Amino acid sequence: MTSQRKIVSSKSLAEGVAWPLSEVELGLTVFYNAFTKWIVRCASAAGVSDLSPLDIMTLHNIQSRENQQRRIDICFMLNIEDTHSINYALKKLLKSELIKGEKRGKEMYYSATAKGRKLCEEYRKIREECLVSSLGLTGKDAEDLSNVAATLRSLSGVYDQAARAAASL
């Protein structure tokens, strides 16, 4: 361990060998808050200012697949157990006419409307102008970012397993 001061989420969670995980948790918290602020402001700049971060992520998930998605598919892709929060996002997106729904049997399938696709395209342009162009300043290249993404996906599995274990206590 170096003599460098550690920036942790909580001193009580950072004793002994647990400090690196506490550093990661604080980093994730700060990152998540910056990310959600960014996506809301980017969507606002793209022309829609009344969407929550989950609404925006739901729209992007539906649009990026370029096919119809069920609520359960969206929950699975975003790793969300609370289907009610996705249901609320879907209702807002339907009301805003950014998505449309098609009932097949008992299931509702959602796809982006022309208005939703246009918003996603404008969002992409703003993202490239404001965010992607700044990535070079971080000193991270595409491979570095892919490695970070792989690490985050791996850690999400560890946290999911720990959540299941904690639920059984």
XYZ file of C-alpha atoms in Angstrom, residues 13-120:
108
model
C -16.060 0.685 4.890
C -12.397 1.200 4.072
C -10.561 -0.602 6.814
C -7.854 -3.113 5.974
C -8.088 -4.694 2.531
C -11.535 -3.151 1.862
C -10.250 0.325 0.984
C -9.820 -0.287 -2.796
C -13.451 -1.382 -3.081
C -14.542 1.703 -1.137
C -12.527 3.814 -3.597
C -14.352 2.129 -6.481
C -17.745 2.691 -4.807
C -17.064 6.391 -4.332
C -15.818 6.632 -7.910
C -18.978 4.904 -9.161
C -21.192 7.214 -7.105
C -19.497 10.344 -8.394
C -19.459 8.944 -11.946
C -23.140 7.946 -11.829
C -24.165 11.409 -10.652
C -22.059 13.089 -13.347
C -23.378 10.665 -15.982
C -27.039 11.226 -15.120
C -26.506 15.000 -15.048
C -24.861 14.737 -18.463
C -27.575 12.658 -20.126
C -30.359 14.923 -18.855
C -28.565 18.044 -20.077
C -27.682 16.433 -23.402
C -31.316 15.416 -23.936
C -32.374 18.933 -23.016
C -29.944 20.390 -25.551
C -31.361 17.913 -28.081
C -34.827 19.341 -27.489
C -36.515 17.448 -24.632
C -36.133 18.766 -21.104
C -38.691 16.820 -19.084
C -37.098 13.357 -19.120
C -35.375 11.634 -16.218
C -32.113 9.727 -16.640
C -34.039 6.438 -16.635
C -36.440 7.757 -19.297
C -33.478 8.672 -21.506
C -31.692 5.356 -20.953
C -34.930 3.517 -21.737
C -35.398 5.455 -24.976
C -31.805 4.817 -26.041
C -32.168 1.117 -25.231
C -35.294 0.857 -27.357
C -33.811 2.880 -30.230
C -30.400 1.197 -30.235
C -31.887 -2.247 -30.744
C -33.824 -0.998 -33.787
C -36.522 -3.551 -33.095
C -39.425 -3.823 -30.707
C -38.631 -4.315 -27.043
C -40.753 -5.663 -24.219
C -40.608 -4.089 -20.775
C -38.884 -7.205 -19.440
C -36.221 -6.966 -22.177
C -35.498 -3.378 -21.192
C -35.294 -4.311 -17.507
C -32.909 -7.153 -18.354
C -30.628 -4.984 -20.499
C -30.467 -2.211 -17.895
C -30.264 -4.679 -14.956
C -33.343 -3.211 -13.273
C -35.498 -5.354 -10.985
C -38.124 -2.690 -10.341
C -40.325 -3.077 -13.415
C -42.574 -0.306 -12.119
C -39.850 2.295 -12.692
C -39.442 1.133 -16.305
C -43.215 1.060 -16.700
C -43.367 4.705 -15.573
C -40.580 5.617 -18.008
C -42.432 3.870 -20.830
C -45.628 5.786 -20.008
C -43.747 9.093 -20.095
C -42.092 8.196 -23.404
C -45.435 7.151 -24.886
C -47.064 10.386 -23.725
C -44.179 12.376 -25.235
C -44.666 10.415 -28.468
C -41.025 9.325 -28.450
C -42.017 5.656 -28.522
C -45.058 3.680 -29.574
C -46.444 0.433 -28.258
C -47.924 -2.534 -30.059
C -49.846 -5.176 -28.156
C -49.249 -8.793 -29.172
C -51.178 -11.237 -27.068
C -50.558 -10.265 -23.461
C -47.259 -8.515 -24.209
C -46.675 -4.898 -25.194
C -43.794 -4.247 -27.591
C -42.195 -0.800 -27.780
C -40.298 0.911 -30.575
C -39.050 4.421 -31.208
C -41.196 6.790 -33.221
C -39.767 9.129 -35.851
C -39.727 11.811 -33.135
C -37.834 9.466 -30.792
C -35.315 8.508 -33.482
C -34.790 12.190 -34.302
C -34.137 12.971 -30.628
C -31.637 10.105 -30.384
